[in-house]
Amino acid sequence: MSEKKTYYITTPIYYPSGNLHIGHAYTTVAADTMKRYKKMQGYDAYFLTGTDEHGLKIQKRAEEAGKSPQQFVDEIVAGIKDLWQLLNIDYDDFIRTTEERHQKVAQAIFQKIYDQGDIYKSEYEGWYCTPCETFFTERQVGEEHICPDCGRPVQLAKEESYFFKMSKYADRWLQFIAENPDFIQPETRKNEMVSFVKQGLDDLCVSRTTFSWGIPVPFNQKHVIYVWFDALINYISALGFGTDHDELYQKYWPADLHLMAKDIIRFHAIIWPIMLMAADIPLPKQVMAHGWLLMNDSKMSKSKGNVVDPVILANRYGVDTIRYFLLREMAFGMDANYSEESLVNRMNIDLANDYGNLLSRTTSMMEKFCDGIVGAPGVGTEFDADLIALAKETPVVVASYFDKTDLANGLAAIWKLINKANKYIDNVAPWALNKAGEKEKLQTVLYNLAEVLRLVTIMMSPAMPNTAARVWQQLGVTAEQMGNTWPDLTWGKFPSGITIHRGEALFPRMDWEAIQKEMAAEEKVEEEKPQFEPIGPEITIDDFAKLDLRVADILACERVPKSEKLLKFLLKVGEEERVILSGIAKYYEPEKLVGKKVIIIANLKPRKMMGIESKGMILSASLGDDLELLSVEKMIAGATVG
Ligand code: MSP
């Protein structure tokens, strides 16, 4: 028996610097769809995704959050995995670059390239964009010193670094591309990459010394490996490359497809192949860049704040609706504009109207006219040949698009058949055949419709895996009866004689106006929720012990003349009397505070306000516009608090 053909597909590994948005989700949904499709074509398909956890950006974010980098990424990675589960992403492995299995391989490859003289030590002086983790030349950042990729300011970096001799490989790379014209997809990106390399390749700075969150250079622990050099290696470290357990590497490498958005094609199409050439490892078969998901005509990205949370959308509209929308809207290699209204339109037209109606019209006619039994086809109508011809042709057309990873056109071809079947119902008017007692014709027509439903549902299943299962369940048939591979898409395989049941609408229509009103109401509730301040950075017990907190009696209290905010307190703390000013005039009538026992910071450095010296601070609790002084009832003035 011959071995199954293999198919290895990857997504970029994501930076766990915050939650992912639906732009990120697109790549992963597309890769998942390709894996499922290839399996249906009989491939042994393997799908890798993961997270890219090193670098200055992550280190900084962790510091801001008052966490260790590892703790910081662990929490975000857990959320990313939950998102993939929610979106029904069937990956085979999830690699994290902080895992030992990855670090060892990255170090070994760095060492090998160094040993053969293609990595050398020098000094880097140039510009660095931290959000993109990318080095740029003076020319690239221009006079304003702006990152050419993301438009944010770059920082000057000057440090001892190791360099990778990319320049040495430029001619070999150009020759490889000439011999493998399909390596970079789409063609426009290939042309960009080729002209970039033809302008001359600089050597790449591949280590950093000014921060520590990275994989140490094996022979010089002062340096960490440049995060992109580290990250790209994930595609083979996950397969156990260079270890005693490299079965997956032997089976699946070279990868069939590295899929990503156009912003990181340069790393995958130039740097990664040259790294592999230097390390004497076979190159992947293809790298493909899709476009960006845009919001109001600019790239959806966290830094611009124009992101959409896939979890909210999936909960509102269903996972398969989101998957369908993303895949259908993003034309091959092009950018696509996102709007929730267009999502609702797609759902109402393509899913509820076209597909949902075909399903409900067919099943209701079957119940009405044939007790739900799908009879064998016999003599039909003049409209059958056309429908059957398209139904036979469609799996071939869809496969031709899916094989090129052109998922949008593949789905469009499925919908062409759905629409044809809806028109077929209008043309043959089964209700008229029923009235005229044309039993055989009616049975044939309904068989044809059931068969089209079977075909389209199977073909859309890689993109919408939940839908097929729901449809079969609703009809009371099993996936085995219906088939779930591409060869099962031959016309006429619907098993006649089985009874099907009518169910509820799979994709109910939704009213965009009503959704907007609901969202506005939800936002209002959200606004009315208390807005808590985030918990501050961690301190030690020693830090806390520096505060001397005491109970103080309010002996007198009055407004500070000419100040709207300040109250002047005369307080008794133990034997001592002191004055403290506090900006709480809008919350309390001064005379009502006399006699209260409050808590103060007694050892705060005195400072002058409105010409009066204030010796300490009175503690209060506040939330939004509310404020309340902290107080005790019985303790005597001067008692210690802590
Ligand atoms: N960590 C690097 C990748 C290393 S791969 C060895 C990285 N991570 S990322 O989290 O910033 O983005 C990963 C990918 O998310 C992008 O390349 C792209 O595939 C996808 N997208 C991010 N924003 C996107 C859109 N607005 N639209 C479409 N895809 C987008 O880069």
XYZ file of C-alpha atoms and ligand atoms in Angstrom:
673
model
C 0.000 0.000 0.000
C 1.410 3.400 -0.897
C 2.039 5.969 1.862
C -0.418 8.835 2.194
C 0.737 12.136 0.742
C 1.569 14.621 3.486
C 0.576 18.264 3.809
C 2.236 20.506 6.387
C 0.773 23.975 6.913
C 1.742 26.669 9.423
C 0.459 30.017 10.623
C 2.801 32.659 11.996
C 3.373 32.219 15.691
C 1.621 35.084 17.442
C 3.097 37.595 19.869
C 1.374 37.026 23.194
C 1.459 40.721 24.006
C -2.314 41.103 24.278
C -5.556 39.581 23.089
C -5.797 38.559 19.454
C -8.270 40.257 17.105
C -10.187 38.946 14.098
C -7.349 39.981 11.764
C -5.142 37.440 13.550
C -7.983 34.941 13.544
C -8.216 35.100 9.745
C -4.834 33.403 9.167
C -5.605 30.666 11.639
C -9.112 30.014 10.319
C -7.727 29.873 6.771
C -4.974 27.433 7.764
C -7.468 25.285 9.649
C -9.750 25.212 6.611
C -6.859 24.151 4.389
C -5.915 21.366 6.762
C -9.472 20.032 6.847
C -9.754 20.288 3.066
C -6.489 18.424 2.498
C -7.617 15.669 4.845
C -10.786 15.314 2.793
C -8.536 14.940 -0.242
C -6.823 12.021 1.440
C -3.725 13.797 2.709
C -2.016 13.165 6.002
C -2.291 16.836 7.002
C -0.409 18.490 9.868
C -1.116 22.000 11.121
C 1.207 23.961 13.381
C 0.519 27.198 15.208
C 1.933 28.724 18.373
C 3.343 31.783 20.082
C 6.448 33.913 19.646
C 7.253 34.801 23.224
C 10.620 36.547 23.323
C 11.820 40.062 22.581
C 11.901 43.554 23.927
C 8.206 44.202 23.312
C 7.120 41.304 25.522
C 9.678 42.204 28.189
C 8.352 45.774 28.291
C 4.711 44.737 28.396
C 5.470 42.363 31.259
C 7.248 45.139 33.166
C 4.274 47.466 32.652
C 1.969 44.773 33.999
C 4.263 44.215 37.012
C 4.769 40.559 36.069
C 7.676 38.366 35.107
C 7.822 37.856 31.323
C 7.089 34.138 31.709
C 4.086 34.740 33.962
C 2.867 37.444 31.593
C 3.043 35.254 28.477
C 1.630 32.180 30.213
C -1.616 34.017 30.952
C -1.995 35.381 27.432
C -1.118 32.084 25.767
C -3.874 30.392 27.760
C -6.325 32.957 26.323
C -5.029 32.379 22.779
C -5.555 28.637 23.123
C -9.096 29.255 24.383
C -9.760 31.422 21.340
C -8.587 28.698 18.948
C -10.796 26.209 20.719
C -13.765 28.527 20.440
C -13.111 29.028 16.723
C -12.864 25.261 16.222
C -9.226 25.331 15.175
C -7.944 21.797 14.803
C -4.188 22.343 15.119
C -1.889 19.377 15.607
C 0.709 21.177 17.672
C 1.072 24.494 19.458
C 4.693 25.537 19.794
C 5.831 28.129 22.308
C 9.280 29.601 21.747
C 9.911 29.557 25.496
C 9.730 25.773 25.471
C 12.995 23.915 25.882
C 12.352 21.803 22.774
C 12.426 25.019 20.735
C 15.268 26.802 22.499
C 17.666 23.893 22.014
C 17.059 23.735 18.262
C 17.339 27.518 17.875
C 20.667 27.492 19.710
C 21.975 24.556 17.697
C 21.181 26.276 14.397
C 22.745 29.547 15.563
C 25.853 27.619 16.613
C 26.076 25.723 13.318
C 25.859 28.878 11.221
C 28.407 30.583 13.484
C 30.808 27.624 13.302
C 30.824 27.756 9.538
C 31.628 31.469 9.610
C 28.272 32.866 8.446
C 27.615 34.589 11.771
C 30.238 37.079 12.938
C 30.598 39.656 15.726
C 30.504 43.366 14.984
C 28.758 46.495 16.205
C 25.216 47.431 15.313
C 24.385 51.063 14.912
C 20.998 51.816 13.477
C 17.317 52.003 14.119
C 15.013 49.530 15.818
C 11.227 49.368 15.887
C 10.235 47.609 19.087
C 6.581 46.877 18.219
C 7.717 45.245 14.938
C 10.934 43.869 16.456
C 12.696 44.965 13.254
C 15.980 46.708 12.399
C 15.957 49.501 9.829
C 18.543 51.569 8.021
C 18.749 55.364 8.120
C 17.281 55.497 4.608
C 14.317 53.299 5.589
C 13.296 55.384 8.605
C 13.695 58.713 6.793
C 14.247 62.072 8.425
C 11.364 61.663 10.835
C 12.701 58.352 12.142
C 9.443 56.533 11.644
C 9.067 52.781 11.189
C 8.308 52.141 7.489
C 6.070 49.181 8.454
C 3.920 50.485 11.299
C 4.516 54.252 11.268
C 5.585 54.469 14.908
C 8.825 56.160 16.085
C 11.962 53.996 16.000
C 14.748 53.978 18.574
C 18.448 54.361 17.935
C 20.291 51.171 18.859
C 24.046 50.958 19.228
C 25.433 47.765 20.618
C 27.787 44.883 20.069
C 25.950 42.321 17.953
C 26.322 39.191 15.939
C 25.545 39.474 12.241
C 24.277 36.867 9.822
C 25.894 36.994 6.365
C 22.697 37.306 4.374
C 24.536 39.173 1.626
C 26.514 36.048 0.775
C 23.324 34.208 -0.149
C 21.577 36.844 -2.267
C 22.509 35.316 -5.639
C 21.599 31.817 -4.497
C 18.237 33.112 -3.296
C 17.551 34.835 -6.637
C 18.426 31.668 -8.474
C 16.173 29.615 -6.224
C 13.253 31.951 -6.929
C 13.914 31.794 -10.655
C 13.824 28.003 -10.491
C 10.779 27.926 -8.205
C 8.528 30.643 -9.576
C 5.573 29.618 -7.365
C 7.541 29.731 -4.115
C 6.228 33.181 -3.128
C 2.503 33.755 -3.570
C 0.811 35.820 -4.828
C 2.896 36.945 -7.804
C 2.846 40.642 -6.761
C 4.566 39.785 -3.473
C 7.151 37.712 -5.332
C 7.970 40.675 -7.535
C 8.348 42.928 -4.486
C 10.666 40.444 -2.784
C 12.790 39.958 -5.885
C 13.261 43.674 -6.408
C 14.086 44.078 -2.701
C 16.861 41.480 -2.932
C 18.114 42.852 -6.246
C 18.752 46.201 -4.538
C 21.350 44.380 -2.443
C 20.982 42.484 0.836
C 22.556 43.757 4.045
C 23.794 41.355 6.673
C 21.239 40.870 9.422
C 21.824 41.761 13.044
C 20.886 38.563 14.889
C 21.627 39.224 18.544
C 20.859 41.856 21.197
C 22.575 42.792 24.435
C 20.366 45.569 25.804
C 17.665 43.283 27.199
C 17.593 39.736 28.449
C 14.236 38.173 27.493
C 15.379 35.840 24.754
C 17.299 32.681 23.975
C 20.949 33.123 24.981
C 23.525 32.929 22.190
C 25.070 29.548 23.067
C 28.674 30.728 23.014
C 28.186 34.225 24.470
C 25.611 34.515 27.237
C 25.715 38.312 27.137
C 23.680 38.140 23.937
C 20.183 36.913 23.245
C 19.208 35.684 19.783
C 17.234 38.224 17.708
C 13.579 37.354 18.138
C 12.824 36.780 14.430
C 15.822 34.472 14.000
C 14.547 32.565 17.039
C 10.885 32.563 15.966
C 11.245 31.351 12.385
C 12.947 28.212 13.628
C 9.669 27.148 15.286
C 8.548 25.618 12.001
C 11.157 22.886 12.365
C 11.790 22.802 16.113
C 8.157 21.761 16.572
C 8.885 18.755 14.349
C 11.838 17.709 16.481
C 14.471 18.761 13.932
C 17.994 17.807 14.947
C 16.864 15.703 17.918
C 16.725 11.969 18.464
C 12.976 12.182 17.917
C 12.752 13.767 14.513
C 10.084 11.459 13.070
C 7.705 14.359 12.432
C 10.467 16.332 10.738
C 11.294 13.371 8.520
C 7.641 12.933 7.669
C 6.414 16.491 7.138
C 9.370 18.717 6.249
C 9.654 20.574 3.907
C 6.463 22.450 4.765
C 3.898 22.705 1.999
C 2.741 26.147 3.026
C 3.703 28.940 5.400
C 0.649 31.172 5.501
C 0.715 34.756 6.833
C -0.301 38.331 6.157
C 1.698 40.516 3.818
C 3.424 42.492 6.608
C 5.698 39.592 7.480
C 6.291 38.074 4.052
C 9.864 39.465 3.924
C 10.868 37.441 6.964
C 9.396 34.253 5.528
C 10.319 34.707 1.894
C 13.861 36.054 2.296
C 15.320 35.663 5.794
C 13.925 32.210 6.549
C 14.980 30.577 3.256
C 18.465 32.064 3.601
C 18.722 30.784 7.185
C 17.773 27.354 5.883
C 20.280 27.565 3.015
C 23.016 28.459 5.482
C 22.008 25.633 7.811
C 21.800 23.227 4.865
C 18.143 22.391 5.459
C 15.632 21.997 2.590
C 13.435 25.014 1.901
C 9.643 25.027 2.367
C 7.582 24.567 -0.780
C 5.611 27.777 -0.592
C 5.109 30.960 1.398
C 1.880 32.826 0.869
C 0.797 36.269 1.984
C -2.840 37.181 2.322
C -4.046 40.748 2.640
C -5.016 42.657 5.753
C -8.354 42.926 7.376
C -8.992 46.651 7.447
C -11.220 48.746 9.596
C -12.179 52.100 8.125
C -9.526 51.587 5.461
C -6.588 51.065 7.793
C -5.041 47.830 9.046
C -6.821 46.404 12.026
C -4.211 46.443 14.767
C -4.079 46.805 18.482
C -1.836 49.862 18.407
C -4.434 51.735 16.356
C -7.159 50.628 18.718
C -9.409 49.609 15.810
C -9.655 45.951 16.695
C -12.617 43.638 16.903
C -12.743 40.849 19.448
C -13.497 37.492 17.803
C -14.962 36.126 21.043
C -17.693 38.770 21.107
C -18.507 38.159 17.446
C -18.545 34.372 17.778
C -20.894 34.602 20.735
C -23.158 37.027 18.930
C -23.317 35.352 15.509
C -21.929 31.823 15.877
C -18.504 30.438 15.072
C -19.262 29.190 11.561
C -20.755 32.521 10.562
C -17.549 34.291 11.565
C -15.398 31.705 9.822
C -17.487 31.951 6.659
C -17.463 35.729 6.690
C -13.678 35.995 7.102
C -12.916 33.440 4.428
C -15.452 34.722 1.942
C -14.689 38.405 2.393
C -10.905 38.235 2.043
C -10.315 37.933 -1.708
C -7.097 36.051 -2.457
C -4.078 38.220 -1.613
C -6.173 41.385 -1.247
C -7.144 43.528 1.729
C -10.743 43.431 2.929
C -12.706 46.001 4.846
C -14.413 44.821 7.988
C -17.696 46.115 9.220
C -20.196 44.385 11.424
C -22.961 45.465 9.112
C -21.337 43.623 6.197
C -21.008 40.554 8.411
C -24.717 40.675 9.201
C -25.483 41.142 5.506
C -23.419 38.127 4.504
C -25.111 36.101 7.191
C -28.588 37.162 6.125
C -28.029 36.779 2.399
C -25.619 33.860 1.966
C -26.362 31.785 5.028
C -29.965 32.503 6.018
C -31.389 33.247 2.581
C -29.446 31.194 0.076
C -28.249 28.153 1.993
C -30.770 28.179 4.850
C -33.706 28.550 2.478
C -32.535 25.776 0.199
C -32.391 23.514 3.206
C -35.737 24.493 4.668
C -37.610 24.579 1.366
C -36.267 21.162 0.392
C -36.990 19.490 3.712
C -40.448 21.009 4.061
C -41.446 19.879 0.553
C -40.170 16.419 1.309
C -42.255 16.204 4.464
C -45.270 17.623 2.712
C -45.125 15.640 -0.500
C -43.236 12.397 0.314
C -43.456 11.851 4.097
C -39.791 12.865 4.362
C -38.591 9.895 2.317
C -35.886 10.545 -0.267
C -36.969 8.296 -3.116
C -34.789 7.016 -5.959
C -34.557 9.383 -8.956
C -36.337 8.479 -12.162
C -37.632 10.554 -15.046
C -37.217 14.205 -14.141
C -37.789 17.621 -15.694
C -36.251 19.695 -18.452
C -34.379 21.710 -15.814
C -32.483 18.753 -14.303
C -29.608 18.431 -16.760
C -28.344 21.935 -16.114
C -28.444 21.560 -12.362
C -26.767 18.156 -12.435
C -24.065 19.405 -14.787
C -23.195 22.244 -12.415
C -23.341 19.908 -9.408
C -20.867 17.560 -11.099
C -18.560 20.374 -12.123
C -18.581 22.290 -8.816
C -16.392 19.955 -6.704
C -13.727 20.163 -9.395
C -13.946 23.946 -9.552
C -13.943 24.321 -5.757
C -10.936 22.003 -5.473
C -9.081 23.990 -8.106
C -9.493 27.128 -5.948
C -8.880 25.441 -2.597
C -5.734 23.816 -4.014
C -4.412 27.325 -4.607
C -5.528 28.396 -1.102
C -8.037 30.680 -2.798
C -10.746 30.039 -0.253
C -12.948 33.020 -1.145
C -13.408 31.894 -4.739
C -13.867 28.281 -3.658
C -16.732 29.328 -1.395
C -18.183 31.544 -4.121
C -18.285 28.489 -6.422
C -20.232 26.534 -3.779
C -22.724 29.381 -3.519
C -23.144 29.407 -7.285
C -24.510 25.868 -6.999
C -26.706 26.802 -4.030
C -28.221 29.662 -6.002
C -28.727 27.468 -9.028
C -30.626 24.982 -6.851
C -32.855 27.745 -5.471
C -33.648 28.854 -9.019
C -34.306 25.234 -9.951
C -37.031 25.097 -7.292
C -38.622 28.232 -8.741
C -38.422 26.815 -12.259
C -39.783 23.304 -11.654
C -42.320 24.416 -9.013
C -42.557 21.070 -7.156
C -45.915 22.131 -5.645
C -47.355 22.223 -9.175
C -45.957 18.760 -9.929
C -47.607 17.549 -6.747
C -50.911 19.067 -7.716
C -50.708 17.480 -11.144
C -49.986 14.100 -9.589
C -46.550 13.866 -11.283
C -45.146 11.584 -8.571
C -42.031 10.329 -10.349
C -40.974 13.764 -11.507
C -41.554 15.151 -8.047
C -39.509 12.393 -6.466
C -36.666 13.029 -8.910
C -36.692 16.761 -8.296
C -36.593 16.301 -4.533
C -33.811 13.748 -4.863
C -31.795 16.238 -6.919
C -32.268 18.884 -4.275
C -31.283 16.538 -1.450
C -28.202 15.576 -3.412
C -27.208 19.197 -4.031
C -27.628 19.863 -0.309
C -25.406 16.908 0.483
C -22.723 18.137 -1.916
C -22.673 21.771 -0.840
C -22.713 20.868 2.835
C -19.726 18.546 2.452
C -17.832 21.092 0.353
C -18.347 23.879 2.871
C -17.437 21.672 5.830
C -13.708 22.535 5.925
C -14.692 26.194 6.279
C -17.756 25.592 8.462
C -17.171 22.376 10.365
C -20.065 22.821 12.810
C -22.630 23.377 10.093
C -22.271 20.009 8.386
C -22.643 18.203 11.714
C -25.731 20.287 12.589
C -27.330 19.698 9.195
C -26.825 15.941 9.309
C -28.160 15.818 12.829
C -31.149 17.872 11.858
C -31.900 15.690 8.872
C -31.505 12.586 11.016
C -28.687 11.197 8.878
C -25.080 10.402 9.774
C -21.867 11.828 8.350
C -21.006 8.292 7.225
C -24.235 8.040 5.210
C -23.617 11.421 3.613
C -19.863 11.046 3.118
C -17.141 13.393 4.267
C -14.330 13.144 1.767
C -13.828 14.805 -1.590
C -14.288 11.548 -3.546
C -17.719 11.292 -1.845
C -18.756 14.289 -3.909
C -19.709 12.175 -6.917
C -23.237 12.892 -8.071
C -25.905 10.377 -7.085
C -24.443 9.069 -3.841
C -27.386 10.225 -1.711
C -28.754 6.959 -0.323
C -32.363 6.750 -1.522
C -34.999 5.399 0.794
C -33.894 7.210 3.935
C -36.248 9.447 5.846
C -35.182 12.968 6.690
C -36.631 15.387 9.216
C -37.224 19.054 9.061
C -35.561 21.178 11.735
C -35.336 24.784 12.843
C -33.645 27.429 10.715
C -29.877 26.972 11.006
C -29.036 30.582 10.363
C -31.873 32.806 11.488
C -31.987 36.219 9.872
C -30.872 39.054 12.126
C -31.940 42.656 11.966
C -28.959 45.024 11.941
C -30.983 47.933 13.366
C -32.101 45.770 16.285
C -28.551 44.507 16.889
C -27.280 48.074 17.002
C -29.904 49.025 19.568
C -28.996 46.016 21.673
C -25.310 46.899 21.482
C -26.022 50.479 22.524
C -27.979 49.177 25.529
C -25.128 46.824 26.453
C -22.649 49.687 26.217
C -24.803 51.751 28.541
C -24.827 48.982 31.124
C -21.069 48.721 30.687
C -20.635 52.466 31.259
C -22.708 52.289 34.395
C -20.565 49.541 35.833
C -18.031 50.762 38.404
C -14.682 51.517 36.757
C -12.072 50.056 39.064
C -8.491 51.270 38.886
C -6.060 48.489 37.946
C -4.130 47.005 40.849
C -0.709 48.654 41.031
C 2.721 47.041 40.748
C 3.792 44.638 43.485
C 5.592 45.972 46.605
C 7.370 44.129 49.382
C 6.394 44.025 53.049
C 9.429 46.234 53.675
C 8.023 48.864 51.324
C 4.743 48.793 53.226
C 6.482 48.944 56.602
C 7.851 52.363 55.660
C 4.369 53.864 56.051
C 3.480 54.977 59.571
C -0.317 54.858 59.689
C -2.077 56.245 62.771
C -5.497 56.950 64.170
C -6.148 60.712 64.521
C -8.998 62.652 66.206
C -10.434 65.566 64.240
C -10.382 68.482 66.673
C -11.391 71.136 64.159
C -12.076 71.420 60.437
C -12.655 74.405 58.134
C -12.512 75.385 54.474
C -9.241 76.902 53.222
C -10.088 80.420 52.013
C -9.926 80.842 48.190
C -9.684 77.090 47.619
C -12.594 75.082 46.275
C -11.021 71.769 47.083
C -9.110 72.009 50.322
C -10.231 71.441 53.901
C -7.902 72.284 56.796
C -7.943 69.737 59.633
C -6.587 70.181 63.141
C -5.813 66.667 64.322
C -4.723 65.021 67.536
C -2.221 62.144 67.051
C -1.125 60.751 70.423
C 0.075 63.712 72.443
C 0.726 65.837 69.375
C -1.557 68.230 67.482
C -0.958 68.826 63.782
C -2.487 70.371 60.660
C -3.271 68.369 57.547
C -4.863 69.680 54.338
C -7.044 67.424 52.270
C -8.736 67.998 48.891
C -12.122 66.635 49.892
C -14.167 69.837 50.283
C -16.734 68.742 47.737
C -17.567 65.584 49.708
C -17.974 66.807 53.296
C -19.351 69.698 55.332
C -16.336 70.580 57.555
C -18.271 70.984 60.807
C -19.805 67.492 60.469
C -16.352 65.902 60.558
C -15.348 67.202 63.983
C -15.108 64.344 66.486
C -14.476 61.638 63.839
C -11.507 59.306 64.194
C -9.660 59.040 60.863
C -6.557 57.249 59.576
C -3.547 59.259 58.495
C -0.079 58.657 57.027
C 1.848 60.259 59.857
C 5.366 60.153 58.404
C 4.679 61.692 54.989
C 7.086 64.505 54.160
C 5.305 67.832 54.988
C 4.381 70.080 52.064
C 2.892 73.532 51.673
C -0.402 74.214 49.925
C -2.001 77.681 49.724
C 0.734 78.868 52.090
C -0.211 76.364 54.820
C 2.036 73.454 55.791
C 0.310 70.057 55.695
C 1.915 67.342 57.834
C 0.674 63.996 56.550
C -2.282 62.658 54.613
C -5.780 61.552 55.601
C -6.785 58.258 54.001
C -10.000 57.844 52.093
C -11.590 55.276 49.756
C -12.789 56.433 46.349
C -14.552 55.037 43.304
C -15.554 57.210 40.373
C -17.175 60.298 41.886
C -17.624 58.809 45.357
C -15.334 59.297 48.311
C -15.429 58.274 51.955
C -12.902 58.935 54.720
C -11.477 55.841 56.389
C -12.378 55.948 60.067
C -12.461 53.850 63.226
C -14.888 54.054 66.125
C -13.147 53.323 69.403
C -9.353 53.382 69.000
C -7.649 56.320 70.678
C -5.722 58.890 68.699
C -2.110 57.820 68.065
C -2.911 54.090 67.792
C -0.942 52.330 65.070
C -2.679 51.054 61.940
C -1.286 48.249 59.770
N 5.381 36.949 15.942
C 5.340 37.391 14.596
C 5.287 36.210 13.656
C 6.450 35.267 13.759
S 6.298 33.938 12.666
C 7.761 33.160 12.771
C 4.079 38.258 14.381
N 3.095 38.105 15.241
S 1.764 38.972 15.270
O 0.995 38.433 16.370
O 2.056 40.357 15.321
O 0.994 38.777 13.946
C 0.893 37.528 13.330
C 0.037 37.531 12.124
O -1.292 37.947 12.403
C 0.348 38.429 10.944
O 1.334 38.118 10.111
C -0.891 38.153 10.175
O -0.808 36.861 9.649
C -1.929 38.260 11.211
N -2.523 39.582 11.252
C -2.364 40.559 12.199
N -3.184 41.621 11.904
C -3.868 41.352 10.780
C -4.869 42.017 10.048
N -5.364 43.190 10.396
N -5.330 41.378 8.949
C -4.892 40.137 8.569
N -3.967 39.497 9.241
C -3.407 40.072 10.324
O 4.052 39.006 13.429
